[in-house]
Structures are given as structure tokens and as C-alpha cells.
XYZ file of C-alpha atoms in Angstrom:
337
model
C -13.217 -11.679 17.385
C -16.039 -9.356 16.355
C -15.349 -6.386 14.158
C -16.566 -3.244 15.851
C -17.198 0.245 14.598
C -14.008 2.200 14.156
C -13.904 5.795 15.190
C -13.297 8.534 12.599
C -10.749 11.410 12.683
C -11.511 14.829 11.144
C -9.478 15.706 8.130
C -9.062 19.254 9.460
C -7.696 18.820 12.991
C -4.858 21.137 14.165
C -2.625 18.127 14.397
C -3.326 17.067 10.839
C -2.518 20.583 9.642
C 0.722 20.768 11.490
C 1.932 17.373 10.233
C 0.883 18.238 6.671
C 2.962 21.428 6.876
C 5.954 19.470 8.166
C 5.703 16.825 5.474
C 5.211 19.374 2.650
C 8.149 21.265 3.878
C 10.273 18.192 3.823
C 9.205 17.496 0.279
C 10.135 20.931 -0.995
C 13.055 22.034 1.132
C 16.293 22.651 -0.812
C 19.486 21.122 0.317
C 22.709 23.264 0.651
C 23.666 25.317 -2.387
C 25.537 23.331 -5.062
C 24.127 19.922 -3.903
C 22.290 19.587 -7.148
C 23.627 20.331 -10.555
C 23.224 19.256 -14.113
C 25.713 16.455 -13.460
C 23.372 14.525 -11.190
C 23.314 11.629 -10.966
C 27.132 11.533 -10.823
C 27.308 7.802 -9.936
C 25.184 4.714 -9.665
C 22.102 5.105 -7.410
C 21.641 2.618 -4.590
C 18.004 1.680 -4.134
C 17.250 0.043 -0.778
C 14.450 -2.497 -1.000
C 13.426 -3.481 2.597
C 12.004 -6.854 1.353
C 13.384 -10.172 0.383
C 14.734 -10.682 -3.121
C 12.365 -12.469 -5.475
C 9.150 -11.299 -4.014
C 6.561 -8.913 -5.450
C 8.018 -5.858 -3.852
C 11.530 -6.653 -5.100
C 10.237 -7.494 -8.589
C 8.308 -4.240 -8.977
C 11.419 -2.301 -7.782
C 13.596 -3.889 -10.345
C 11.074 -3.396 -13.155
C 10.596 0.322 -12.508
C 14.170 1.081 -11.530
C 15.463 -0.524 -14.736
C 13.355 1.873 -16.853
C 14.396 4.873 -14.797
C 18.110 4.021 -15.048
C 17.893 4.161 -18.844
C 16.631 7.758 -18.689
C 18.906 8.871 -15.827
C 22.014 7.475 -17.491
C 23.250 5.725 -14.374
C 22.735 2.259 -13.024
C 20.242 1.836 -10.148
C 21.326 -1.225 -8.147
C 19.057 -2.987 -5.802
C 20.211 -3.410 -2.172
C 17.819 -5.831 -0.345
C 17.560 -5.051 3.274
C 14.686 -7.135 4.582
C 13.458 -7.347 8.102
C 11.513 -5.637 10.840
C 8.506 -4.639 8.711
C 10.813 -2.512 6.613
C 12.593 -0.855 9.742
C 15.946 -2.267 8.926
C 16.078 -0.843 5.503
C 14.602 2.495 6.501
C 17.288 2.996 9.207
C 19.914 2.382 6.536
C 18.311 5.172 4.365
C 18.166 7.465 7.412
C 21.924 7.339 7.734
C 22.601 7.952 4.043
C 23.888 11.195 2.514
C 20.967 13.284 1.071
C 22.686 13.651 -2.237
C 20.206 11.704 -4.312
C 22.334 8.603 -4.731
C 20.589 6.538 -2.048
C 16.858 5.990 -2.148
C 14.320 3.479 -0.856
C 11.552 1.631 -2.568
C 9.012 0.917 0.138
C 5.262 0.823 0.923
C 2.703 2.551 3.108
C 3.751 0.088 5.979
C 6.876 2.312 6.489
C 5.273 5.753 6.745
C 1.659 5.122 7.662
C 1.289 1.828 9.573
C 4.458 1.419 11.557
C 3.931 4.668 13.492
C 0.686 3.121 14.941
C 2.006 -0.436 15.283
C 5.121 0.331 17.328
C 5.373 2.194 20.608
C 9.085 2.953 19.985
C 9.953 3.501 16.321
C 13.616 4.265 15.496
C 12.681 6.934 12.926
C 10.288 9.821 12.411
C 8.218 9.118 9.248
C 7.883 12.850 8.661
C 11.175 14.466 9.686
C 13.641 11.770 8.618
C 12.775 11.407 4.949
C 12.072 13.211 1.707
C 8.965 11.981 -0.131
C 9.658 11.439 -3.853
C 7.016 9.405 -5.645
C 4.053 7.348 -4.752
C 4.356 5.248 -7.914
C 1.972 2.249 -7.823
C -1.198 1.195 -5.985
C -3.198 -2.007 -5.485
C -6.651 -2.341 -4.079
C -7.440 -4.935 -1.511
C -9.595 -7.516 -3.329
C -12.670 -9.081 -1.749
C -12.823 -12.799 -2.737
C -15.298 -15.572 -2.076
C -15.288 -19.197 -3.068
C -17.408 -20.878 -5.695
C -18.678 -23.752 -3.618
C -22.340 -24.535 -4.098
C -24.527 -22.145 -2.194
C -21.867 -19.509 -1.664
C -22.683 -15.841 -2.163
C -22.077 -14.642 -5.754
C -22.115 -10.857 -5.068
C -21.094 -8.612 -2.251
C -24.622 -7.586 -1.766
C -25.572 -11.197 -1.252
C -22.772 -11.609 1.323
C -24.217 -8.673 3.322
C -27.795 -9.898 3.108
C -26.784 -13.288 4.505
C -24.690 -11.801 7.246
C -27.602 -9.672 8.438
C -30.006 -12.605 8.192
C -27.664 -14.904 10.119
C -25.739 -12.619 12.451
C -22.371 -13.842 13.557
C -21.959 -16.496 10.882
C -19.714 -14.621 8.462
C -16.047 -15.553 8.781
C -13.549 -13.134 7.049
C -9.903 -14.119 6.597
C -6.973 -11.816 6.170
C -3.316 -11.455 6.949
C -1.952 -7.979 6.203
C -2.771 -5.093 8.585
C -4.300 -3.119 5.738
C -6.633 -6.019 4.834
C -7.802 -6.066 8.468
C -8.481 -2.305 8.339
C -10.405 -2.792 5.055
C -12.712 -5.458 6.419
C -13.243 -3.445 9.626
C -14.343 -0.388 7.546
C -16.476 -2.568 5.330
C -18.244 -4.224 8.246
C -18.935 -0.763 9.683
C -20.306 0.578 6.436
C -22.380 -2.559 5.784
C -23.750 -2.714 9.334
C -22.704 -6.376 9.919
C -20.958 -8.369 12.467
C -18.239 -10.634 11.268
C -15.589 -12.908 12.817
C -12.155 -11.961 11.844
C -9.834 -14.893 11.192
C -6.250 -13.865 11.190
C -3.593 -15.712 9.183
C 0.184 -15.300 8.998
C 0.307 -14.831 5.248
C -1.623 -14.700 2.055
C -0.882 -18.311 1.082
C -2.568 -19.463 4.321
C -5.525 -17.074 3.815
C -6.035 -18.477 0.265
C -5.976 -22.073 1.512
C -8.407 -21.191 4.280
C -10.867 -19.875 1.670
C -10.560 -22.900 -0.567
C -10.852 -25.262 2.392
C -14.068 -23.531 3.512
C -12.646 -22.279 6.859
C -13.717 -18.773 5.821
C -16.490 -17.418 3.712
C -14.712 -14.349 2.505
C -11.200 -12.948 2.365
C -9.716 -9.450 2.020
C -6.278 -9.774 0.512
C -4.017 -8.828 -2.475
C -4.907 -10.215 -5.856
C -1.814 -12.209 -6.859
C -2.318 -15.344 -4.576
C -5.810 -15.918 -5.997
C -5.262 -15.648 -9.729
C -4.824 -19.393 -10.103
C -8.003 -20.165 -8.076
C -10.060 -17.675 -10.117
C -8.742 -19.166 -13.361
C -9.716 -22.706 -12.261
C -13.121 -21.566 -11.007
C -12.441 -22.190 -7.329
C -12.611 -18.498 -6.255
C -14.591 -15.487 -7.278
C -13.550 -11.900 -7.069
C -16.492 -9.927 -5.639
C -15.222 -6.429 -5.283
C -12.148 -4.145 -4.858
C -11.613 -1.575 -2.162
C -10.327 1.265 -4.338
C -12.507 4.264 -5.355
C -12.151 3.380 -8.988
C -12.201 0.041 -10.767
C -8.823 -1.714 -10.971
C -7.434 -1.648 -14.515
C -6.596 -5.377 -14.570
C -10.190 -6.232 -13.326
C -12.424 -3.864 -15.315
C -15.566 -6.029 -14.724
C -15.147 -6.143 -10.898
C -17.139 -3.448 -9.075
C -15.727 -1.356 -6.313
C -17.274 -1.503 -2.790
C -18.118 2.190 -3.156
C -20.178 1.671 -6.305
C -21.713 -1.475 -4.732
C -23.380 0.798 -2.125
C -20.667 1.060 0.611
C -19.940 4.714 0.164
C -16.548 6.159 0.975
C -14.737 2.770 0.812
C -11.437 3.824 -0.729
C -8.383 1.907 0.414
C -5.261 0.768 -1.489
C -1.832 -0.497 -0.801
C 0.889 1.676 -2.304
C 4.587 1.595 -3.007
C 6.910 4.452 -3.756
C 10.339 6.143 -3.642
C 11.723 8.224 -0.843
C 15.104 9.731 0.044
C 16.872 10.845 3.271
C 15.812 14.130 4.903
C 17.352 17.177 3.292
C 17.464 15.898 -0.246
C 17.127 18.567 -2.880
C 13.666 19.210 -4.114
C 15.103 19.415 -7.620
C 16.345 15.895 -7.387
C 13.072 14.690 -5.930
C 11.085 16.318 -8.660
C 13.317 14.796 -11.379
C 13.048 11.343 -9.837
C 9.294 11.670 -9.659
C 9.125 12.594 -13.297
C 11.224 9.584 -14.311
C 9.141 7.262 -12.048
C 5.995 8.546 -13.713
C 7.384 7.971 -17.102
C 8.475 4.493 -16.183
C 5.255 3.254 -14.671
C 3.233 4.443 -17.676
C 5.141 2.433 -20.251
C 2.820 -0.272 -21.791
C 5.230 -3.179 -20.935
C 5.502 -1.991 -17.371
C 1.709 -1.530 -16.987
C 1.196 -5.119 -18.245
C 3.798 -6.655 -15.814
C 2.479 -4.644 -12.885
C -1.019 -5.987 -13.505
C 0.333 -9.576 -12.948
C 1.410 -8.503 -9.453
C -1.932 -6.837 -8.775
C -0.651 -3.235 -9.199
C -1.276 -0.272 -11.436
C 0.311 3.122 -11.900
C -0.775 5.772 -9.340
C -3.141 8.382 -10.762
C -0.639 11.193 -10.477
C 2.978 11.218 -9.174
C 4.832 13.967 -7.399
C 6.630 14.528 -4.024
C 3.719 16.678 -2.836
C 1.188 13.983 -3.632
C 3.198 11.393 -1.694
C 3.478 13.755 1.290
C -0.226 14.406 1.366
C -1.048 10.653 1.095
C 1.214 9.840 4.001
C -0.667 12.397 6.263
C -4.107 11.441 5.008
C -3.640 7.675 5.407
C -2.019 8.118 8.801
C -4.914 10.121 10.134
C -7.371 7.614 8.764
C -5.791 4.346 9.712
C -4.411 5.155 13.250
C -7.748 5.042 15.055
C -8.776 1.865 13.344
C -5.530 0.188 14.315
C -6.057 1.363 17.948
C -9.612 -0.082 17.813
C -8.432 -3.388 16.552
C -5.649 -3.527 19.195
C -2.738 -4.267 16.881
C 0.741 -3.756 18.241
C 4.070 -5.194 17.094
C 6.177 -4.395 20.107
């Protein structure tokens, strides 16, 4: 399949303004009087994690929640509700009381990608939730192999792709990685064949086996191959260099302007949760992710703290990413139902 040019959506459309107002209102609306007091949290907090136990999403949730619990003075216990691209866990949160004692730790998939991937989604990503804290981010990494003759820089990859049109095979698995390579191909002015895999482990093996020339993926599955000299990290898709890879350039600084795309994880609550609770949780999340030991551990998973953390920032990011990714998903033809 050839990656084609993706259409762009104005940041100032009436629809975007309307959605932004709705999300911002949800982030700041107060619950009924008396719902929040100095005694909150009055009991342990249930944190829904819509991913399997033991994976990276679960590990980061436990790491950050453990730090927050110390400051809040109440246990935060993890409730893994995996399945349906986070939909099962999200529906559980939707039914919860908005008293600040049930939260979710989830990713952009829930609020940004699922609305474009499903024709019938059993929740409204704006109306049914209270944004709390976009806490950590991870760029998509662009990785090549180190076989003799393989490109050593992203510029060399593009030069070869232009000189030998149609010969560049790019592997990826996650939806956001597909979007990243589509945007890159558009900016670079190249044609590339998109090779779709079921998961990152298969993508990594495809690169090492020589089935693809380049991959767009998260960092973690490739660390072992980079250490043993079998893979080379060429670039990251974020606007700024990734803290754990200070010597790796961004695609933007490599000449592909406007390339700024990252996976993110954060906290949210049910609709109607007090803004005072949301603000307190955001403050504690920000403190937690900026602790040196947390930063170090996050780096091993390919994540770093978000630049700034607040309910309003998360609300804005949901709208901005949704407006940006929806037309690309339509162009690529992805649907999950």
C-alpha cells in the first residue's frame, strides 16, 4: 500500500471551537456543593488501567500512582480492565460516581483515536469524562537496521527513496505509528510501502530480518538491538529531542518541519467531577512524574514527563490531536468495527 498525502484540518474551524469549549467546560465545571472538602480523599482511590497487568502501561500507572498515594494519604489501587482498545475500562469509569475516588489511567487511544476508528463508540470522549492530567509522553522513534549498505541518517533514507521510488518499505503496528509515517512521507515527498504488523515484537523482527528498511515504533522493543549494534535510531517524531536520547535528532530539526507527534498517557475521571479535585490530582501527578527516580524509570519504558500538566492542557490536547489525526485515519482507511 502506498502512503498518500493526508488532508489537513484548520485549527480554527467552528467545529473545533465548539468542541474545545465543551471540553474546557468539562474540565472546569464544579460538582454539586459539598462534593469536595478538605477531607478528600476519604477512602482508597480505584485507578482503572484498561491494559493487561505487567505491560508498560500498567507499570507506569503503578509507578506514578504509588508516588501520588504517598502525598494524598490514601492508597491508590490498580484495577486492570483490559480489552477493546481501552473501551471496557472506559465504560467502567463512565458508570462511576464523580467523587474523585475512581479514575482511569489511559492513553490518547481512548479520547483521540477511538472516535475515528469506531463507527459506534459506547461513550462520548468529551461529554462523559473530566480531563485531569496528561502526565507522560513518548515520541515515535524512527529506526533503521545496521546491515551493510543501509542508510545511516534520515536524510539518506529520503535521498534513496527519491532516487529509487517505491523501494522503501516501512513497518509499523500502532495506529499512531501509521499516522507518523504517513505525515513523514508527505513532508519528505516520498512514496513508501506500508507494512502492517500485529505488534511491536513483530515489527522489530521484521526490521532485523530485512523485511523492512525502516520502522516507526515505540523505543522499548529496540533497546536490546541498539545496544548490540543491530539497529540504529535515526530520529524521533516529537518537536523537541527526547530526554533519554539527547543525541538523536527530531524529524523537525532534520528538515521535515511541523513533524510533532507523541503518544501520551494521563489521568481522567467521570463527567461532573469537581474541578478542585481535578486540579489537586494534576498537581500531585506533576510532582510525581518529576521525581528523579520516576524520570529514570520512565526512560526505560521510552517515556518522559509532559512539559506541563493541568486539566486544561489535557482538554486542549484531546481536541488538537483529534482534529489533526481524524483526516489521516480516514485517508488511511482504518476502521475497527
